[in-house]
Amino acid sequence: MAGFITLMESEGKIHIVELAEESVKIKGLGVFNPHELLSGSSVGEEILIGQKYLTVMPSRLPELISGMARRAQTISPKDAGQFISRLGVGPGDVVVEAGLGSGALSMHLARVMGNSGHLITAEPRNDHAEIGLMNLERASKCFPEFPKHTHLEGMIEDLVPDVEIDAVILDMPVHRPAILALAKNMKIGARIACYAPTTAQLENCWDSCEEAGLKVTWCGELMERQWGKTSKGGMRPVNGPFGHTAFLLFAQK
C-alpha cells in the first residue's frame, strides 16, 4: 500500500501527498504522478511541481495536523495537550474517544500511545467518520508507532466496548448517556474528560459524572493568546481571535 510524503510551500502551506502510482489531481499542486516524481525524495530536498518549489518535510504530528482534511471542527492543540496531560494517556492504555470528527484529537492520542495502546473511536455521522478515518490512516503510515485502532459507527452509549478503559474523552452534544454507560467499564483510577461548548452542557457533564460515581477533579477553560513582532520593533499580541473554544471537565473513578 502506498505511503505518504509531506510537502511545504514557501509560505508554509502543508500538503500530505499519497505516493500513488498513477496521475492524480492534487488541489493547489495540479496533476502529476506522485510515485514517479516524489519517491526517493529526502527531507529538506526542494522539488519543483508545476511552477511551485516545495520542500520535503518530516511527517510529524504538527505537519499532519496542518495538512489534514477537515469537515467537523477540530479540537486545537491547546485543548488536546490538556486532555493528554490531565488524563495521563500513554503507551499501553485503552482510550475511548467519542466522537471522532475529523480526527485531530485522535492523531494527538495515537502519537503518545505507541504500538501497545488501543484507541477506540466512535462517530455517529458517516460523513465526519470518513474524513477522520482517512486522517488516521495517513498518520498510521507516518508515525513510527501507532496503536491498535477500533472504530465504532454510532453512539458510544449503544456500543460500549467490552474492555477495561483507562481514559475516556467525550466531544458530543449530549454527554450524559455516554458518561453513565462508560463509567461501568472504567478501571479504578481511570479518568474521563468532557468537551462542552456551553455552560449548560458543562453543568450537565458535572451532574452526570457525579451520578455515575465519578469525582470531578478539574473544570474550566483554557485561553490562548498569540504574540508577534511589530514593524517598528518590540512585541505585541497579534490581531486575531482571543476567545472561547470550549469548557473542559475532568473526573476520576
Tab-separated table of C-alpha atoms in Angstrom:
chain	number	residue	atom	x	y	z
A	1	MET	CA	0.000	0.000	0.000
A	2	ALA	CA	1.254	3.487	-0.890
A	3	GLY	CA	2.855	5.662	1.739
A	4	PHE	CA	2.719	9.433	2.177
A	5	ILE	CA	5.107	12.341	1.831
A	6	THR	CA	4.827	15.828	3.336
A	7	LEU	CA	5.496	18.910	1.194
A	8	MET	CA	5.633	22.536	2.334
A	9	GLU	CA	5.155	25.603	0.149
A	10	SER	CA	7.383	28.644	0.680
A	11	GLU	CA	4.687	30.435	2.710
A	12	GLY	CA	4.217	27.402	4.964
A	13	LYS	CA	1.185	25.639	3.495
A	14	ILE	CA	1.398	21.870	4.010
A	15	HIS	CA	0.375	19.143	1.556
A	16	ILE	CA	0.175	15.484	2.631
A	17	VAL	CA	0.559	13.552	-0.627
A	18	GLU	CA	-0.092	9.845	-1.097
A	19	LEU	CA	2.575	8.196	-3.248
A	20	ALA	CA	0.052	6.796	-5.712
A	21	GLU	CA	1.449	5.075	-8.812
A	22	GLU	CA	-0.827	6.983	-11.195
A	23	SER	CA	-1.509	10.559	-12.203
A	24	VAL	CA	-3.791	12.309	-9.719
A	25	LYS	CA	-5.062	15.855	-9.269
A	26	ILE	CA	-3.978	17.441	-6.003
A	27	LYS	CA	-5.611	20.721	-5.030
A	28	GLY	CA	-3.145	23.574	-5.247
A	29	LEU	CA	-0.474	21.494	-6.991
A	30	GLY	CA	-2.080	20.216	-10.196
A	31	VAL	CA	-1.986	16.821	-11.928
A	32	PHE	CA	1.084	14.581	-11.607
A	33	ASN	CA	2.231	11.066	-10.712
A	34	PRO	CA	3.370	11.273	-7.050
A	35	HIS	CA	5.234	7.954	-7.118
A	36	GLU	CA	7.307	8.885	-10.164
A	37	LEU	CA	8.017	12.435	-9.026
A	38	LEU	CA	8.446	12.050	-5.269
A	39	SER	CA	9.618	8.504	-4.468
A	40	GLY	CA	13.135	8.529	-3.081
A	41	SER	CA	12.976	12.199	-2.065
A	42	SER	CA	14.706	13.082	1.192
A	43	VAL	CA	13.743	15.527	3.938
A	44	GLY	CA	14.957	19.030	3.108
A	45	GLU	CA	15.027	18.455	-0.652
A	46	GLU	CA	13.343	21.059	-2.876
A	47	ILE	CA	11.074	19.741	-5.623
A	48	LEU	CA	9.506	21.667	-8.499
A	49	ILE	CA	5.844	20.817	-9.114
A	50	GLY	CA	4.315	22.953	-11.846
A	51	GLN	CA	5.551	26.448	-11.043
A	52	LYS	CA	5.984	25.887	-7.303
A	53	TYR	CA	9.071	24.827	-5.396
A	54	LEU	CA	8.139	22.716	-2.379
A	55	THR	CA	10.318	21.400	0.429
A	56	VAL	CA	10.078	17.806	1.633
A	57	MET	CA	9.328	17.892	5.362
A	58	PRO	CA	9.249	15.199	8.047
A	59	SER	CA	5.734	13.802	8.519
A	60	ARG	CA	5.384	14.644	12.203
A	61	LEU	CA	2.253	15.481	14.167
A	62	PRO	CA	2.296	19.282	13.517
A	63	GLU	CA	2.616	18.721	9.755
A	64	LEU	CA	-0.149	16.101	9.702
A	65	ILE	CA	-2.461	18.395	11.685
A	66	SER	CA	-1.703	21.356	9.416
A	67	GLY	CA	-2.259	19.333	6.241
A	68	MET	CA	-5.196	17.213	7.410
A	69	ALA	CA	-8.523	17.005	5.608
A	70	ARG	CA	-11.291	18.715	7.584
A	71	ARG	CA	-15.059	18.578	7.864
A	72	ALA	CA	-16.058	18.760	11.526
A	73	GLN	CA	-14.473	21.481	13.667
A	74	THR	CA	-11.232	20.185	15.156
A	75	ILE	CA	-10.004	20.211	18.756
A	76	SER	CA	-6.989	22.524	18.943
A	77	PRO	CA	-3.512	21.526	20.183
A	78	LYS	CA	-4.184	23.768	23.206
A	79	ASP	CA	-7.011	21.523	24.375
A	80	ALA	CA	-5.535	18.264	23.027
A	81	GLY	CA	-2.420	18.722	25.143
A	82	GLN	CA	-4.550	19.311	28.229
A	83	PHE	CA	-6.515	16.124	27.572
A	84	ILE	CA	-3.368	14.020	27.244
A	85	SER	CA	-1.716	15.543	30.311
A	86	ARG	CA	-4.664	15.501	32.727
A	87	LEU	CA	-5.845	12.044	31.615
A	88	GLY	CA	-2.299	10.666	31.783
A	89	VAL	CA	-2.587	8.957	28.390
A	90	GLY	CA	0.437	6.875	27.412
A	91	PRO	CA	1.672	3.561	25.976
A	92	GLY	CA	-0.464	0.519	26.726
A	93	ASP	CA	-3.603	2.492	27.582
A	94	VAL	CA	-7.106	1.736	26.341
A	95	VAL	CA	-8.636	5.084	25.356
A	96	VAL	CA	-12.202	5.722	24.170
A	97	GLU	CA	-12.863	8.857	22.115
A	98	ALA	CA	-16.381	9.866	21.031
A	99	GLY	CA	-16.919	11.488	18.581
A	100	LEU	CA	-14.143	11.103	16.117
A	101	GLY	CA	-14.976	14.140	13.951
A	102	SER	CA	-12.092	14.987	11.615
A	103	GLY	CA	-9.644	13.024	13.760
A	104	ALA	CA	-7.322	15.777	15.030
A	105	LEU	CA	-7.532	14.699	18.668
A	106	SER	CA	-7.202	11.045	17.631
A	107	MET	CA	-3.879	11.824	15.964
A	108	HIS	CA	-2.611	13.532	19.127
A	109	LEU	CA	-3.655	10.493	21.158
A	110	ALA	CA	-2.155	7.986	18.727
A	111	ARG	CA	1.189	9.803	18.795
A	112	VAL	CA	1.645	9.191	22.540
A	113	MET	CA	0.015	5.747	22.847
A	114	GLY	CA	2.570	3.786	20.820
A	115	ASN	CA	2.137	0.288	19.418
A	116	SER	CA	0.934	-1.115	22.747
A	117	GLY	CA	-2.085	1.186	23.128
A	118	HIS	CA	-5.658	0.627	21.962
A	119	LEU	CA	-7.581	3.625	20.621
A	120	ILE	CA	-11.343	3.125	20.316
A	121	THR	CA	-13.201	5.833	18.399
A	122	ALA	CA	-16.930	6.294	17.857
A	123	GLU	CA	-18.778	8.599	15.462
A	124	PRO	CA	-22.492	8.589	14.556
A	125	ARG	CA	-22.054	10.684	11.394
A	126	ASN	CA	-20.589	8.779	8.459
A	127	ASP	CA	-19.565	11.977	6.629
A	128	HIS	CA	-17.420	13.004	9.604
A	129	ALA	CA	-16.059	9.490	10.143
A	130	GLU	CA	-14.957	9.234	6.508
A	131	ILE	CA	-12.644	12.233	6.932
A	132	GLY	CA	-11.455	11.276	10.411
A	133	LEU	CA	-10.571	7.722	9.395
A	134	MET	CA	-8.708	8.986	6.329
A	135	ASN	CA	-6.589	11.270	8.521
A	136	LEU	CA	-5.868	8.410	10.923
A	137	GLU	CA	-4.866	6.165	8.021
A	138	ARG	CA	-2.323	8.780	6.954
A	139	ALA	CA	-0.992	9.054	10.492
A	140	SER	CA	-0.642	5.279	10.817
A	141	LYS	CA	1.752	5.292	7.850
A	142	CYS	CA	3.736	8.324	9.038
A	143	PHE	CA	4.201	7.773	12.784
A	144	PRO	CA	6.969	5.374	13.864
A	145	GLU	CA	4.461	3.668	16.184
A	146	PHE	CA	0.674	3.529	16.050
A	147	PRO	CA	-1.826	1.952	18.459
A	148	LYS	CA	-4.376	-0.703	17.686
A	149	HIS	CA	-7.430	1.161	16.401
A	150	THR	CA	-11.071	0.106	16.616
A	151	HIS	CA	-13.771	2.322	15.127
A	152	LEU	CA	-17.443	2.076	16.102
A	153	GLU	CA	-20.207	3.512	13.910
A	154	GLY	CA	-22.946	5.062	16.024
A	155	MET	CA	-23.465	6.488	19.505
A	156	ILE	CA	-20.911	5.223	22.010
A	157	GLU	CA	-23.557	4.603	24.706
A	158	ASP	CA	-25.098	1.984	22.390
A	159	LEU	CA	-21.734	0.406	21.530
A	160	VAL	CA	-19.828	0.238	24.828
A	161	PRO	CA	-16.730	-1.912	24.157
A	162	ASP	CA	-16.236	-4.976	26.357
A	163	VAL	CA	-12.843	-3.838	27.665
A	164	GLU	CA	-11.467	-2.151	30.767
A	165	ILE	CA	-10.920	1.517	29.964
A	166	ASP	CA	-8.055	3.768	31.120
A	167	ALA	CA	-9.329	7.072	29.707
A	168	VAL	CA	-12.432	8.499	28.022
A	169	ILE	CA	-12.838	11.707	26.001
A	170	LEU	CA	-16.322	12.855	25.013
A	171	ASP	CA	-16.989	15.570	22.424
A	172	MET	CA	-20.704	15.316	21.713
A	173	PRO	CA	-23.901	17.389	22.020
A	174	VAL	CA	-25.317	15.315	24.910
A	175	HIS	CA	-22.805	13.719	27.276
A	176	ARG	CA	-24.964	12.109	29.973
A	177	PRO	CA	-25.871	8.766	28.288
A	178	ALA	CA	-22.230	8.149	27.349
A	179	ILE	CA	-20.918	9.040	30.816
A	180	LEU	CA	-23.349	6.673	32.550
A	181	ALA	CA	-22.691	3.853	30.075
A	182	LEU	CA	-18.884	4.081	30.003
A	183	ALA	CA	-18.295	4.652	33.732
A	184	LYS	CA	-19.100	0.990	34.418
A	185	ASN	CA	-16.167	-0.154	32.247
A	186	MET	CA	-13.620	2.360	33.548
A	187	LYS	CA	-10.819	0.982	35.703
A	188	ILE	CA	-10.394	2.239	39.253
A	189	GLY	CA	-8.339	5.419	38.869
A	190	ALA	CA	-9.367	5.879	35.230
A	191	ARG	CA	-10.304	9.374	34.104
A	192	ILE	CA	-12.915	10.904	31.834
A	193	ALA	CA	-12.830	14.252	30.017
A	194	CYS	CA	-15.753	16.170	28.541
A	195	TYR	CA	-15.522	18.878	25.865
A	196	ALA	CA	-18.515	21.196	26.310
A	197	PRO	CA	-19.013	24.387	24.253
A	198	THR	CA	-21.760	25.832	26.517
A	199	THR	CA	-22.234	26.260	30.264
A	200	ALA	CA	-25.480	24.271	30.127
A	201	GLN	CA	-23.598	21.298	28.656
A	202	LEU	CA	-20.838	21.761	31.223
A	203	GLU	CA	-23.252	21.632	34.157
A	204	ASN	CA	-24.888	18.538	32.672
A	205	CYS	CA	-21.456	16.874	32.421
A	206	TRP	CA	-20.691	17.666	36.073
A	207	ASP	CA	-24.046	16.330	37.305
A	208	SER	CA	-23.766	13.222	35.103
A	209	CYS	CA	-20.270	12.412	36.374
A	210	GLU	CA	-21.450	12.641	39.978
A	211	GLU	CA	-24.480	10.479	39.134
A	212	ALA	CA	-22.102	7.871	37.688
A	213	GLY	CA	-19.990	7.861	40.864
A	214	LEU	CA	-17.099	9.856	39.374
A	215	LYS	CA	-15.315	12.667	41.213
A	216	VAL	CA	-14.819	15.905	39.269
A	217	THR	CA	-11.137	16.872	39.541
A	218	TRP	CA	-10.959	19.983	37.323
A	219	CYS	CA	-13.352	22.148	35.351
A	220	GLY	CA	-12.662	25.311	33.371
A	221	GLU	CA	-11.441	26.742	30.086
A	222	LEU	CA	-8.043	27.495	28.566
A	223	MET	CA	-7.326	30.819	26.874
A	224	GLU	CA	-4.632	31.205	24.220
A	225	ARG	CA	-3.104	34.498	23.078
A	226	GLN	CA	-0.526	34.679	20.289
A	227	TRP	CA	2.178	37.368	20.192
A	228	GLY	CA	4.375	38.636	17.356
A	229	LYS	CA	6.990	41.267	16.460
A	230	THR	CA	5.883	44.747	15.401
A	231	SER	CA	7.184	46.539	12.305
A	232	LYS	CA	8.948	49.147	14.455
A	233	GLY	CA	10.410	46.686	16.926
A	234	GLY	CA	9.054	45.212	20.111
A	235	MET	CA	6.377	42.603	20.708
A	236	ARG	CA	2.593	42.782	20.968
A	237	PRO	CA	-0.447	40.492	20.731
A	238	VAL	CA	-1.251	39.646	17.114
A	239	ASN	CA	-4.592	40.662	15.637
A	240	GLY	CA	-6.815	37.618	15.758
A	241	PRO	CA	-9.327	35.684	17.817
A	242	PHE	CA	-8.799	35.566	21.549
A	243	GLY	CA	-11.725	33.701	22.941
A	244	HIS	CA	-13.578	30.623	23.939
A	245	THR	CA	-13.274	27.217	22.251
A	246	ALA	CA	-14.971	25.005	24.834
A	247	PHE	CA	-15.128	24.212	28.524
A	248	LEU	CA	-13.222	21.163	29.742
A	249	LEU	CA	-14.241	18.917	32.611
A	250	PHE	CA	-12.207	16.063	34.092
A	251	ALA	CA	-13.416	13.405	36.515
A	252	GLN	CA	-11.941	10.232	38.007
A	253	LYS	CA	-13.318	6.879	39.093
